[in-house]
Coordinates of C-alpha atoms in Angstrom, one line a residue:
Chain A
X1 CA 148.3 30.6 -194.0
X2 CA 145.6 33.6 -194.4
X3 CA 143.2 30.6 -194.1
X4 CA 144.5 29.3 -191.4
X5 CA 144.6 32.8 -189.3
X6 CA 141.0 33.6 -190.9
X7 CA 140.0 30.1 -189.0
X8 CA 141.6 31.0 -185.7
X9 CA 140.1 34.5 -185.7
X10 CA 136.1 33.0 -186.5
X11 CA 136.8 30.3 -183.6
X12 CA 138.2 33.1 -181.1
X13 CA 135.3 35.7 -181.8
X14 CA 133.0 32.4 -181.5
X15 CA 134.7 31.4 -178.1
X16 CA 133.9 35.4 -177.1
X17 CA 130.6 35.5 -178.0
X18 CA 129.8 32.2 -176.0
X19 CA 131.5 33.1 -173.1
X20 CA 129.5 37.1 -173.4
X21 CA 126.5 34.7 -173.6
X22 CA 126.6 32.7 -171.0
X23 CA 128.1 35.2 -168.7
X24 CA 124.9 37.8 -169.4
X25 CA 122.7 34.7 -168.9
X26 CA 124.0 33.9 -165.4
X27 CA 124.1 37.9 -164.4
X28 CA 120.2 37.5 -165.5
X29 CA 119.3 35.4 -163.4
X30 CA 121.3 36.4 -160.6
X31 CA 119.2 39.9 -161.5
X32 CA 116.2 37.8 -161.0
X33 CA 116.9 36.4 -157.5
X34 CA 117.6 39.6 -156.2
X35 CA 114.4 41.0 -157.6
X36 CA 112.3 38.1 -156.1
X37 CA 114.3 38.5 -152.8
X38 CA 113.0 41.6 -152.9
X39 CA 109.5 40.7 -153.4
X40 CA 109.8 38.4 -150.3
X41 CA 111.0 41.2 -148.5
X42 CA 108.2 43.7 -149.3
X43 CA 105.6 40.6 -148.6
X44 CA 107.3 39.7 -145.5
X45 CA 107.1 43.5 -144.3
X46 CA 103.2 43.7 -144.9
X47 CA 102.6 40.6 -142.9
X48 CA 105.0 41.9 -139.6
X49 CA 102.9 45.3 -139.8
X50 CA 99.5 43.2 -139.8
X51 CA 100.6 41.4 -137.0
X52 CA 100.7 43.6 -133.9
X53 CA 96.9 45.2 -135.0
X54 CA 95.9 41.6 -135.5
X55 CA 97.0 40.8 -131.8
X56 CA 95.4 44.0 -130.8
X57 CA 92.2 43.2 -131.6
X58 CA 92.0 39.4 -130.6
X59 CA 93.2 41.3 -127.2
X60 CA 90.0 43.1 -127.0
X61 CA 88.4 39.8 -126.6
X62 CA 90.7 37.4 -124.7
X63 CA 92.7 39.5 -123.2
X64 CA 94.2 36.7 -120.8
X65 CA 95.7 34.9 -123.9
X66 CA 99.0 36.7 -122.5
X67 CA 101.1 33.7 -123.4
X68 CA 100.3 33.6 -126.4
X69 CA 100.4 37.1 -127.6
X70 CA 104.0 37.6 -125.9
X71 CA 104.6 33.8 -128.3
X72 CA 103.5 36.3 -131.1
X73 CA 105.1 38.9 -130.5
X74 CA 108.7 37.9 -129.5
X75 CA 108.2 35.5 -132.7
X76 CA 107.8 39.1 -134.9
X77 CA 110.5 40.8 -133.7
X78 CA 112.6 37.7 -133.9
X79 CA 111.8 37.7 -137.9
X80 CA 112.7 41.2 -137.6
X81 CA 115.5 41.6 -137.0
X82 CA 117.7 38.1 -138.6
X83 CA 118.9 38.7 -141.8
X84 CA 119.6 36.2 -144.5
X85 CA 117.3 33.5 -146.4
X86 CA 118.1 30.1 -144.3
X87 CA 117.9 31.6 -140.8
X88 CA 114.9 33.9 -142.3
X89 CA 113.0 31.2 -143.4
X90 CA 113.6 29.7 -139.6
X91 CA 112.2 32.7 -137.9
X92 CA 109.7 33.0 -140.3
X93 CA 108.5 29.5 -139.8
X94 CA 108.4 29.9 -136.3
X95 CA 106.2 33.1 -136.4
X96 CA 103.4 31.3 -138.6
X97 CA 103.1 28.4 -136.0
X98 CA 102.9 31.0 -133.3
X99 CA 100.3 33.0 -135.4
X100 CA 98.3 29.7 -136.0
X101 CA 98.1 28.7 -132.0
X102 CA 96.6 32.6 -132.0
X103 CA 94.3 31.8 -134.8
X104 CA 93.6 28.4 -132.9
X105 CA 92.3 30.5 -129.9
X106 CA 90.3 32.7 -131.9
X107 CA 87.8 29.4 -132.8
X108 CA 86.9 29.9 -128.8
X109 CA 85.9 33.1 -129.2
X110 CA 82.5 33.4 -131.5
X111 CA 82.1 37.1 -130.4
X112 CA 85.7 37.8 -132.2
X113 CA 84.9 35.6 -134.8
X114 CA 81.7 37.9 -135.8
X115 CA 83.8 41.2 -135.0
X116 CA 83.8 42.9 -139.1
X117 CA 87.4 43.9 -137.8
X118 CA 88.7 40.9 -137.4
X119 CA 87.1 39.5 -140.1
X120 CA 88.8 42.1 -142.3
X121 CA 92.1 41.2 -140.6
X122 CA 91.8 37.6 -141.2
X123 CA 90.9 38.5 -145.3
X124 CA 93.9 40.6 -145.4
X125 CA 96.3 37.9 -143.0
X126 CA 95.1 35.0 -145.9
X127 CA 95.9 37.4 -148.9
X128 CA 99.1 38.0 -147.1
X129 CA 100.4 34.9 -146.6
X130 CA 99.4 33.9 -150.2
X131 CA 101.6 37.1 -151.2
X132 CA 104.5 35.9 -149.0
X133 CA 104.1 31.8 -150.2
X134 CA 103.9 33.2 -154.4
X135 CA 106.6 35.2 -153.8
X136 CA 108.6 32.3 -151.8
X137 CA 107.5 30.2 -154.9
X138 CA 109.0 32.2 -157.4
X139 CA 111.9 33.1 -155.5
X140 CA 112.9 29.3 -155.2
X141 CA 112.3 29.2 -159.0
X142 CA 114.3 31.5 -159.7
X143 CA 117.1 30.3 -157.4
X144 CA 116.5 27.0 -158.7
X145 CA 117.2 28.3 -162.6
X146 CA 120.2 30.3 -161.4
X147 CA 121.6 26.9 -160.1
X148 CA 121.2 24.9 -163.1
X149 CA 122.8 27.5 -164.9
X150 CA 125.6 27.2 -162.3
X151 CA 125.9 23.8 -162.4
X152 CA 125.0 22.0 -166.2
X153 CA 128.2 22.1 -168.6
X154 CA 128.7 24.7 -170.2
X155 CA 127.8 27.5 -168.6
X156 CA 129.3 25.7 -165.2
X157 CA 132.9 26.5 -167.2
X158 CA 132.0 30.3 -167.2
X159 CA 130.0 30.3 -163.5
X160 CA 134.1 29.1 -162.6
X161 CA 135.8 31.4 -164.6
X162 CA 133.9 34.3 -162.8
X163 CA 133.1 33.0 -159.4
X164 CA 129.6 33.4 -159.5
X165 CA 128.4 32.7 -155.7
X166 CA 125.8 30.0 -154.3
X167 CA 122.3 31.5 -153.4
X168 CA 120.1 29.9 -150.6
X169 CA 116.8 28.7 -151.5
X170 CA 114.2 30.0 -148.9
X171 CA 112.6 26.8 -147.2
X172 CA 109.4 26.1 -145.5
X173 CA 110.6 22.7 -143.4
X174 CA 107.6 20.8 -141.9
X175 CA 103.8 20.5 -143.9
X176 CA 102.4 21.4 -140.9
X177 CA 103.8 25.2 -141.4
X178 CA 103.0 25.0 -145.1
X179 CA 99.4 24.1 -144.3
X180 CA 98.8 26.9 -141.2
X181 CA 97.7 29.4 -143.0
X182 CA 95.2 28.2 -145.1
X183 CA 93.6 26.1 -142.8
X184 CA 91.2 29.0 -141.2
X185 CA 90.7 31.2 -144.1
X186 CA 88.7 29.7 -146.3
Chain B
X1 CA 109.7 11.5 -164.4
X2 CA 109.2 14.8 -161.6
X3 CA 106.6 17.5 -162.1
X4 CA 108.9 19.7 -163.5
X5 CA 110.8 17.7 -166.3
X6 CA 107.1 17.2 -167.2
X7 CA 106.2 20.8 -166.8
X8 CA 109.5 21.6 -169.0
X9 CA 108.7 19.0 -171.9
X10 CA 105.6 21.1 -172.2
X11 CA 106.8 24.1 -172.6
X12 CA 109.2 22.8 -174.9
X13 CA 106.4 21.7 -177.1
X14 CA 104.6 24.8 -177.0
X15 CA 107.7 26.5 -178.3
X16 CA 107.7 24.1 -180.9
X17 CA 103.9 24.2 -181.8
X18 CA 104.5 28.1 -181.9
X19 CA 107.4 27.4 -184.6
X20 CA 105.0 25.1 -186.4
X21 CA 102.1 27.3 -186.4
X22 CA 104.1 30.2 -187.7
X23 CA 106.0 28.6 -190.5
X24 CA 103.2 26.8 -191.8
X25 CA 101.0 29.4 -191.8
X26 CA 103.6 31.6 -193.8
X27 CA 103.9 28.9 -196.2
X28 CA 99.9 28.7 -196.7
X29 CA 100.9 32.3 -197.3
X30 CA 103.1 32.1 -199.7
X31 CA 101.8 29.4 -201.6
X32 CA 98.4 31.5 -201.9
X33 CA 100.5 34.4 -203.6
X34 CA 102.5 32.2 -205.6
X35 CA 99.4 31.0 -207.3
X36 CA 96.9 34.5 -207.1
X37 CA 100.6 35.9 -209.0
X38 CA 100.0 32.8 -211.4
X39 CA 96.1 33.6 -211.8
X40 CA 97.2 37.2 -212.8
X41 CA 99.4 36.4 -215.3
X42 CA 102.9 36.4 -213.6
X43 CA 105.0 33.8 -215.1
X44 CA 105.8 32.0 -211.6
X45 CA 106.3 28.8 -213.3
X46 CA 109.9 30.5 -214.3
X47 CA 112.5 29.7 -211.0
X48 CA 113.9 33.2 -210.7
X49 CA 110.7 35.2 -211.1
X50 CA 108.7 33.0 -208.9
X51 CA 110.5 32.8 -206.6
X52 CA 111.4 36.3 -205.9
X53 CA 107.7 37.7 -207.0
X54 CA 106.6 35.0 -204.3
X55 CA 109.2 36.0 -201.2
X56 CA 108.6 39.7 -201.6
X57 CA 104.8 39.5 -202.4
X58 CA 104.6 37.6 -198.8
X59 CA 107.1 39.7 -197.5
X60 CA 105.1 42.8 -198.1
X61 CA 101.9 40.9 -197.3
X62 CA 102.8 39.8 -194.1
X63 CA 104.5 43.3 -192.8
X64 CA 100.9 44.7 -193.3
X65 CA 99.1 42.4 -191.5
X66 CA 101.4 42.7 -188.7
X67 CA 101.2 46.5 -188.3
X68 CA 97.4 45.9 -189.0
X69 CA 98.1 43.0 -186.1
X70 CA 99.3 45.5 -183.2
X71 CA 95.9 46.6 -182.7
X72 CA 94.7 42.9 -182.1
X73 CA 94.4 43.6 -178.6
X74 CA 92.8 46.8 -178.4
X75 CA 90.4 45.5 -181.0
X76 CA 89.6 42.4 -178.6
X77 CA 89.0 44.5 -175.5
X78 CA 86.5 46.5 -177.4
X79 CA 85.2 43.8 -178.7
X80 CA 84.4 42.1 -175.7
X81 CA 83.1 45.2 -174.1
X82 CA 85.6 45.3 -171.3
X83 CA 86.1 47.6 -169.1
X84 CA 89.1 48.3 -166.8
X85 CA 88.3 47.6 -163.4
X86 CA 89.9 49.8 -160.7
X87 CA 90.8 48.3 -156.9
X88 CA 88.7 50.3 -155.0
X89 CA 85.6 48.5 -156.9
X90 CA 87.1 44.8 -156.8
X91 CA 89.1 44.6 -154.3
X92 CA 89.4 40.7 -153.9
X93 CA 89.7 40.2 -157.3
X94 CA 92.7 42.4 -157.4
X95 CA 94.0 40.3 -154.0
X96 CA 93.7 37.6 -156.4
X97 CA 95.4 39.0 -159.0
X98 CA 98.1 40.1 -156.8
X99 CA 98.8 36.6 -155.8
X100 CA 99.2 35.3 -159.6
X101 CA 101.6 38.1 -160.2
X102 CA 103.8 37.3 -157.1
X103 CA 104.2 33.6 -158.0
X104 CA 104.8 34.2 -161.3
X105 CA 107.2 37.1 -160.5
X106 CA 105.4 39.7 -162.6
X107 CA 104.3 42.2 -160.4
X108 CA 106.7 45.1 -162.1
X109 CA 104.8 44.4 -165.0
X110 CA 101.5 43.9 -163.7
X111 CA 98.8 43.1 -166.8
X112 CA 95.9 45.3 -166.5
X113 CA 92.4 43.2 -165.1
X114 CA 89.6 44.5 -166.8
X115 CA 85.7 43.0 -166.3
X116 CA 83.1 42.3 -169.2
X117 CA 79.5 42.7 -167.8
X118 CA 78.4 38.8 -168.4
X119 CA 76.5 35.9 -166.4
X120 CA 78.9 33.4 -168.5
X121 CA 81.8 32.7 -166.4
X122 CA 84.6 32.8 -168.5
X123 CA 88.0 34.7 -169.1
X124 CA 90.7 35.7 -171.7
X125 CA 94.0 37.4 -171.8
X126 CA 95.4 39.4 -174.7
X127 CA 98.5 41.6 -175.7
X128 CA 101.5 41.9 -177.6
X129 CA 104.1 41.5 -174.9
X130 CA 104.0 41.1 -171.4
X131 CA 104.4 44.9 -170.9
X132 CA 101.5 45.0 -172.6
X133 CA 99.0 42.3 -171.8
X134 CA 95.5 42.7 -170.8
X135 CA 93.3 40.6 -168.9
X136 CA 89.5 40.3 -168.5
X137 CA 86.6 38.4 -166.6
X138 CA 83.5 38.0 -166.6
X139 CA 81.0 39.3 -163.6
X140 CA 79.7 35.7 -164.1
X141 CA 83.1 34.1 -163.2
X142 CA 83.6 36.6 -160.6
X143 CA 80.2 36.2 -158.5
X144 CA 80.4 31.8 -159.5
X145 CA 83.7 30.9 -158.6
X146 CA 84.9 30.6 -154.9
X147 CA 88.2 32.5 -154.0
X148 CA 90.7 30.1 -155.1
X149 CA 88.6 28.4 -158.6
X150 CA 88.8 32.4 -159.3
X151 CA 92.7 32.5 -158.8
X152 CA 93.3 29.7 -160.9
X153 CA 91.2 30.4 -163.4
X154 CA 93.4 34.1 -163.3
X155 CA 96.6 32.3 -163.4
X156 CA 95.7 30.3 -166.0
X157 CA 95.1 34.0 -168.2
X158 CA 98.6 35.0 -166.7
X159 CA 99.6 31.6 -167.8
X160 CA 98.8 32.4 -171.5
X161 CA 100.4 35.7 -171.2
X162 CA 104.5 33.8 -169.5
X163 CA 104.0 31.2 -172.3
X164 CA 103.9 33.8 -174.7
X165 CA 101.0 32.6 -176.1
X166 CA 99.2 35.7 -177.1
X167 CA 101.8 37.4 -179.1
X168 CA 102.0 33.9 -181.2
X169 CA 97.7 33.5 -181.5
X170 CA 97.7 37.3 -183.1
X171 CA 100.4 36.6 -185.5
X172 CA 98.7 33.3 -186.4
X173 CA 95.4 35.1 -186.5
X174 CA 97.1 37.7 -188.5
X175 CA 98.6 35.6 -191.6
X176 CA 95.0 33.5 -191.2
X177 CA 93.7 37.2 -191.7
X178 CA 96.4 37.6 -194.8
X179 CA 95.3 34.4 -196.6
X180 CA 91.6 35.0 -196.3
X181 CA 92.3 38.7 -197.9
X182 CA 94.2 36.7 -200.7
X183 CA 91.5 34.3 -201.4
X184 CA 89.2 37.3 -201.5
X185 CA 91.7 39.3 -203.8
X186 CA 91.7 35.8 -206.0
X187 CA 87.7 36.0 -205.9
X188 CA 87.6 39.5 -207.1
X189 CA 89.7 38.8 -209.6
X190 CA 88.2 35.7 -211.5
X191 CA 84.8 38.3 -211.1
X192 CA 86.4 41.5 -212.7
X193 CA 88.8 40.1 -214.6
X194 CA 87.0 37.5 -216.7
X195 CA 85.7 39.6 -219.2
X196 CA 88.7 41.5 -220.0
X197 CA 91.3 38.5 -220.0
X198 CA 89.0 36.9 -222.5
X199 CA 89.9 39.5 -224.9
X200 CA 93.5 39.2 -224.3
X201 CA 93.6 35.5 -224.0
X202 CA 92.9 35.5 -228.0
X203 CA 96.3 37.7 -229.0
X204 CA 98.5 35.5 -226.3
X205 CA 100.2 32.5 -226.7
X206 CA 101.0 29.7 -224.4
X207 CA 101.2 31.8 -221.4
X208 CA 97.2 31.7 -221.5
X209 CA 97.3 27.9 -221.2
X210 CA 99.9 28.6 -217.9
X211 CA 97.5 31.2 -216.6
X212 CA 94.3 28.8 -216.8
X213 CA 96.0 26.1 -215.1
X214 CA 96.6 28.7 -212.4
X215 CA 93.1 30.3 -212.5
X216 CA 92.4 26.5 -211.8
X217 CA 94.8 26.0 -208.7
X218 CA 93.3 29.5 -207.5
X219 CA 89.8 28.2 -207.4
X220 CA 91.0 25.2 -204.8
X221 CA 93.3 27.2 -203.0
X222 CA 90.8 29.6 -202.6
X223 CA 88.7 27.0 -200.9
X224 CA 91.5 24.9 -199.1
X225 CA 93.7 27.6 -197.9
X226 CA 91.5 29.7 -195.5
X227 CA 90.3 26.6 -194.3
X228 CA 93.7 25.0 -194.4
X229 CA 95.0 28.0 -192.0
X230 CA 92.1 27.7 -189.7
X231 CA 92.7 24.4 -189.1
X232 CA 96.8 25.0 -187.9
X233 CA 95.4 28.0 -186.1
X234 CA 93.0 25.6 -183.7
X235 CA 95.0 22.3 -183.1
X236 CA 97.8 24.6 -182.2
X237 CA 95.4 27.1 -179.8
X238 CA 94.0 23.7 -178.2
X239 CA 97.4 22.7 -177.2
X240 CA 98.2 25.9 -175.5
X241 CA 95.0 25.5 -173.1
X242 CA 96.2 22.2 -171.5
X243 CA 99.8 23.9 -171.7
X244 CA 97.8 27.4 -169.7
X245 CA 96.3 25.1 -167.0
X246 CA 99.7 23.0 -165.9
X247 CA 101.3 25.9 -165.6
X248 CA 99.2 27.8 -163.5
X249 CA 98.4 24.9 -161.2
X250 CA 102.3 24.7 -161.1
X251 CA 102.3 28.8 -160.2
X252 CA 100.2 28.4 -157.5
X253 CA 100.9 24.8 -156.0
X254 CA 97.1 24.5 -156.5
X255 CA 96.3 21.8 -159.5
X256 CA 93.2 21.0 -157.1
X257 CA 91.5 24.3 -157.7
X258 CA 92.2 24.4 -161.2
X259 CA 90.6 21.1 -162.0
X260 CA 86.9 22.3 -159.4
X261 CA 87.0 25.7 -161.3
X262 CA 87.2 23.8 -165.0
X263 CA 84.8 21.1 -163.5
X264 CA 82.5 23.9 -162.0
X265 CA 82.5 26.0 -165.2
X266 CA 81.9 22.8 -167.3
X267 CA 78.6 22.1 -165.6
X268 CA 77.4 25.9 -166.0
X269 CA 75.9 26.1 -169.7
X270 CA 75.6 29.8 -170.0
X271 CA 76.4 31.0 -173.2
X272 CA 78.4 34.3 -173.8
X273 CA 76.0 36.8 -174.7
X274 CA 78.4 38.7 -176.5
X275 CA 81.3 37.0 -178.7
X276 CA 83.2 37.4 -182.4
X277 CA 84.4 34.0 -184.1
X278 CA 87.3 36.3 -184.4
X279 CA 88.1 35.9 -181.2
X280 CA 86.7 32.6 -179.5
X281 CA 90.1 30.9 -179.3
X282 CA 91.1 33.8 -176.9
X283 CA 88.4 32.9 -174.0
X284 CA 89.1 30.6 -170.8
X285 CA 86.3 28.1 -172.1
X286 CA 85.1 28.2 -175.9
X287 CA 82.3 31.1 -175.3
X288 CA 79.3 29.0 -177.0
X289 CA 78.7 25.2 -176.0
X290 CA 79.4 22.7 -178.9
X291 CA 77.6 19.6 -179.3
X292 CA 79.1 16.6 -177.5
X293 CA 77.8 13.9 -179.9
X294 CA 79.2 11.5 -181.7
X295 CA 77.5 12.7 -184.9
X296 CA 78.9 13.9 -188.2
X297 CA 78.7 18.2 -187.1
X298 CA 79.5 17.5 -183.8
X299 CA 82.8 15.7 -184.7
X300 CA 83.4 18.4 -187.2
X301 CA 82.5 21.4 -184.7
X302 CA 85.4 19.7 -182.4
X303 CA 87.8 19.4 -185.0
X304 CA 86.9 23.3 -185.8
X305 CA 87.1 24.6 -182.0
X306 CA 89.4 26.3 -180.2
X307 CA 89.6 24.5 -176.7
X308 CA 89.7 21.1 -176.0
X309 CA 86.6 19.6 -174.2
X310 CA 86.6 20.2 -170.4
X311 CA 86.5 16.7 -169.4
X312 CA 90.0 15.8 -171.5
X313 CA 91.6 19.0 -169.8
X314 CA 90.7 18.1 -166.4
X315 CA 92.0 14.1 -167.0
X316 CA 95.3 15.7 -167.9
X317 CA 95.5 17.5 -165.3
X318 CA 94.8 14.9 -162.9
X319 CA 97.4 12.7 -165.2
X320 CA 100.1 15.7 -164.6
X321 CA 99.2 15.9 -160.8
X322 CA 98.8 12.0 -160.1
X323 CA 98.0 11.1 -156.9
X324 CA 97.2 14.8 -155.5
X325 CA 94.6 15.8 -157.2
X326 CA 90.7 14.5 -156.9
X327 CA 88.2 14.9 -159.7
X328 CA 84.7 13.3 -157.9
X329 CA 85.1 15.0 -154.5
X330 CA 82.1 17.4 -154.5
X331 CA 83.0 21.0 -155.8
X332 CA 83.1 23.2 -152.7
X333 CA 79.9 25.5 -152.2
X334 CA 79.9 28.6 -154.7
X335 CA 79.9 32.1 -152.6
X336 CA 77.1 33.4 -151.7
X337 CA 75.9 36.1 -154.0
X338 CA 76.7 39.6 -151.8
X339 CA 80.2 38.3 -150.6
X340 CA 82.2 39.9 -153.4
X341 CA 81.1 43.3 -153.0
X342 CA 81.0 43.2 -156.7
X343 CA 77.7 43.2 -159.6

């Protein structure tokens, strides 16, 4: 009988301890999205404050772009102001195709090309972007982990128990967008 | 299989290799002061006693060569020469930087860059935890390599420092370090202690017959062992560098640039000018060129370095990345000499 009730105690202190496990293990790496959403978020910031010098000084040069900047612009303040990683990554995408038709223009332009200004701009847009695409990386890694976690047995039993949420992966759609910003860097 | 079950199986390994190194360098350990006890006249042979005198003797041993250990890094750094660099006086480099961080998520606990004055390009990361992690470049690297050669080769440090690899390579080094100083304890004693135990030996029974036998197993452990622990120590550092270079192609999306800076640095023969043995298996390539011959001390000097040659890291890269990856396109132009603001 003392056997018996020294058995059931071990098991239920062992059933504990896995569930403490796996619960810290999901609150982890639910830690670590938020820190990488964060990340994105600082990244993102940097490259909406480049944006209105960088159309500032192409201005200087073709000033009757006007389509284009206002394409620019309304793009940035789009990304601005949505909230949320799916329609973020929309606006976002959105914004780098209308940055790219403003770096197209630029190539017509050798006088802005030579401008140290702009080429400082263009240094700091590339660094940027590889800033926001890392932290997008890691952010859909981390996501990615947080899902398995979710999802293999059997941490999925204790993801149930305590209702821990779905989290949106942050997508880049079309190669096109993936490629923009690299393309005029180098 | 997908990148990433690959990528995983890797790492899986490498945690596994770590395990292997670790253990089997203990045991070197303790087999080294199971037979010095011997030598000295301990009677080992007897379960209880040799096994205990054995435990704690490596016990003891190894906690002092660990605290001896945590100023591995420190003593590297100085080694090398390296300096920190601040941003103000590199900053692309520290752009760079910035971008290995971000993808690999590190950029609360940023590893400090430092720069060793050197033509060489070549690179190595040290520490004993990621709060604590160094890395450093050469000058060479930085004024040879073209932006994104130079980001790899940086991720492939920070690479090193997520796999955990350089808290394992100065424990290894550290127990390497702990059999060599029992070898050498061994070797002072067979000098000193030869006359004396002569005298002894004549009064004693059959534990002199016991303690020549051991004197005997001293002299080829004394040999075999260092060498022995060596050998662990660089099959298992060579594994970590093809490990080192998946993972920061998989960082950065980027496998191409990996394999043009390994190909780049491979066809630049400048030889650190300023290097330990100590600490070769830290750098990005092996610091000094070894022979690629088929000969007798060539095939020994591979099976004695640290990295494995460039030409097998770049094929398994190009295995790992199938189909995306190129490794006869000409390397891109190197940039030109002023452009990094940086001598």
């Amino acid at each position: 009988m003392l056997w018996f009730a020294l058995v059931l105690l071990l098991l239920l202190v062992g059933i504990v301890g896995w569930v403490v496990a796996g619960y810290n293990r999901l609150v982890r790496s639910r830690v670590r999205i938020d820190e990488a959403w964060a990340q994105i978020d600082t990244q993102l910031q940097r490259r909406h404050d480049l944006i209105p010098n960088l159309v500032n000084t192409v201005k200087g040069y073709a000033a009757h772009e006007r389509e284009t900047f206002e394409e620019v612009t309304a793009a940035r303040a789009k990304a601005i102001s949505v909230q949320g990683p799916a329609d973020l990554a929309e606006a976002e995408n959105g914004l780098t195709q209308a940055l790219g038709k403003l770096l197209a223009i630029t190539e017509n332009y050798p006088e802005l090309k030579a401008d140290q200004n702009f080429r400082q701009l263009q240094e700091e847009l590339a660094h940027t972007e590889n800033m926001v695409a890392g932290a997008r990386g890691h952010y859909n890694a981390s996501v990615r982990d947080y899902d398995t976690a979710r999802k293999v047995f059997p941490t999925s039993v204790i993801a149930g128990m305590f209702n821990f949420e779905d989290r949106e992966y942050f997508e880049v759609e079309t190669v096109e967008v993936r490629q923009a910003p690299n393309v005029s860097f180098e | 299989m997908s990148a990433g079950s690959v990528y995983d199986q890797l790492q899986r390994e490498n945690k596994r290799a770590s395990r292997f190194l670790l253990i089997g360098s203990v045991l070197i350990a303790a087999v080294m002061v199971w037979v010095v006890a011997g030598a000295m006249g301990v009677p080992v042979l007897d379960p209880v006693i040799g096994v205990s005198v054995t435990a704690v003797g490596t016990a003891v041993g190894l906690l002092f060569v660990l605290a001896a250990a945590r100023s591995g890094p420190s003593i590297a750094l100085r080694a090398a020469k390296a300096r920190e660099v601040p941003r103000e006086e590199a900053p692309e480099l520290h752009n760079l930087f910035d971008e290995v961080c971000v993808a690999a998520g590190i950029m609360g606990t940023k590893p400090k860059l430092y720069v060793v004055d050197d033509p060489a390009p070549n690179a190595f990361a040290t520490g004993r935890s990621l709060e604590d992690s160094h890395v450093v470049v050469t000058t060479g690297l930085i004024e040879r390599l073209p932006r994104y050669e130079l980001r790899a080769v940086l991720a492939h440090e920070v690479a090193h420092i997520l796999n955990d690899d350089i808290r394992t390579v100065t424990l290894a080094v550290a127990t390497a370090g702990l059999v060599a100083l029992l070898a050498d304890v061994m070797v002072r004693f067979m000098i000193l202690g030869g006359g004396r135990r002569g005298g002894r030996s004549s009064g004693g029974g059959g534990g002199g017959g016991a303690q020549a036998l051991f004197l005997l197993l001293g002299v080829f452990a004394m040999i075999l062992a260092p060498l022995a622990a060596q050998v662990i120590r660089f099959a298992v550092s060579r594994q970590r560098e093809y490990l080192a270079d998946a993972t920061a192609a998989d960082l950065l999306r980027d496998p191409q640039s990996m394999v043009n800076a390994l190909r780049r640095i491979d066809s630049d023969h400048t030889n650190l000018r300023e290097f330990e043995v100590a600490t070769a298996h830290l750098w990005f390539e092996e610091p000094n060129d070894t022979d690629p011959g088929h000969g007798r001390a060539a095939k020994m000097a591979r099976r004695f370095a640290t990295h494995p040659s460039i030409r097998e890291r770049v094929e398994r890269l190009a295995t790992l990345n199938a189909g995306t990856v190129r490794t006869d396109a000409p390397l891109p132009p190197p940039p030109p000499p002023e452009s990094r603001g940086y001598q």
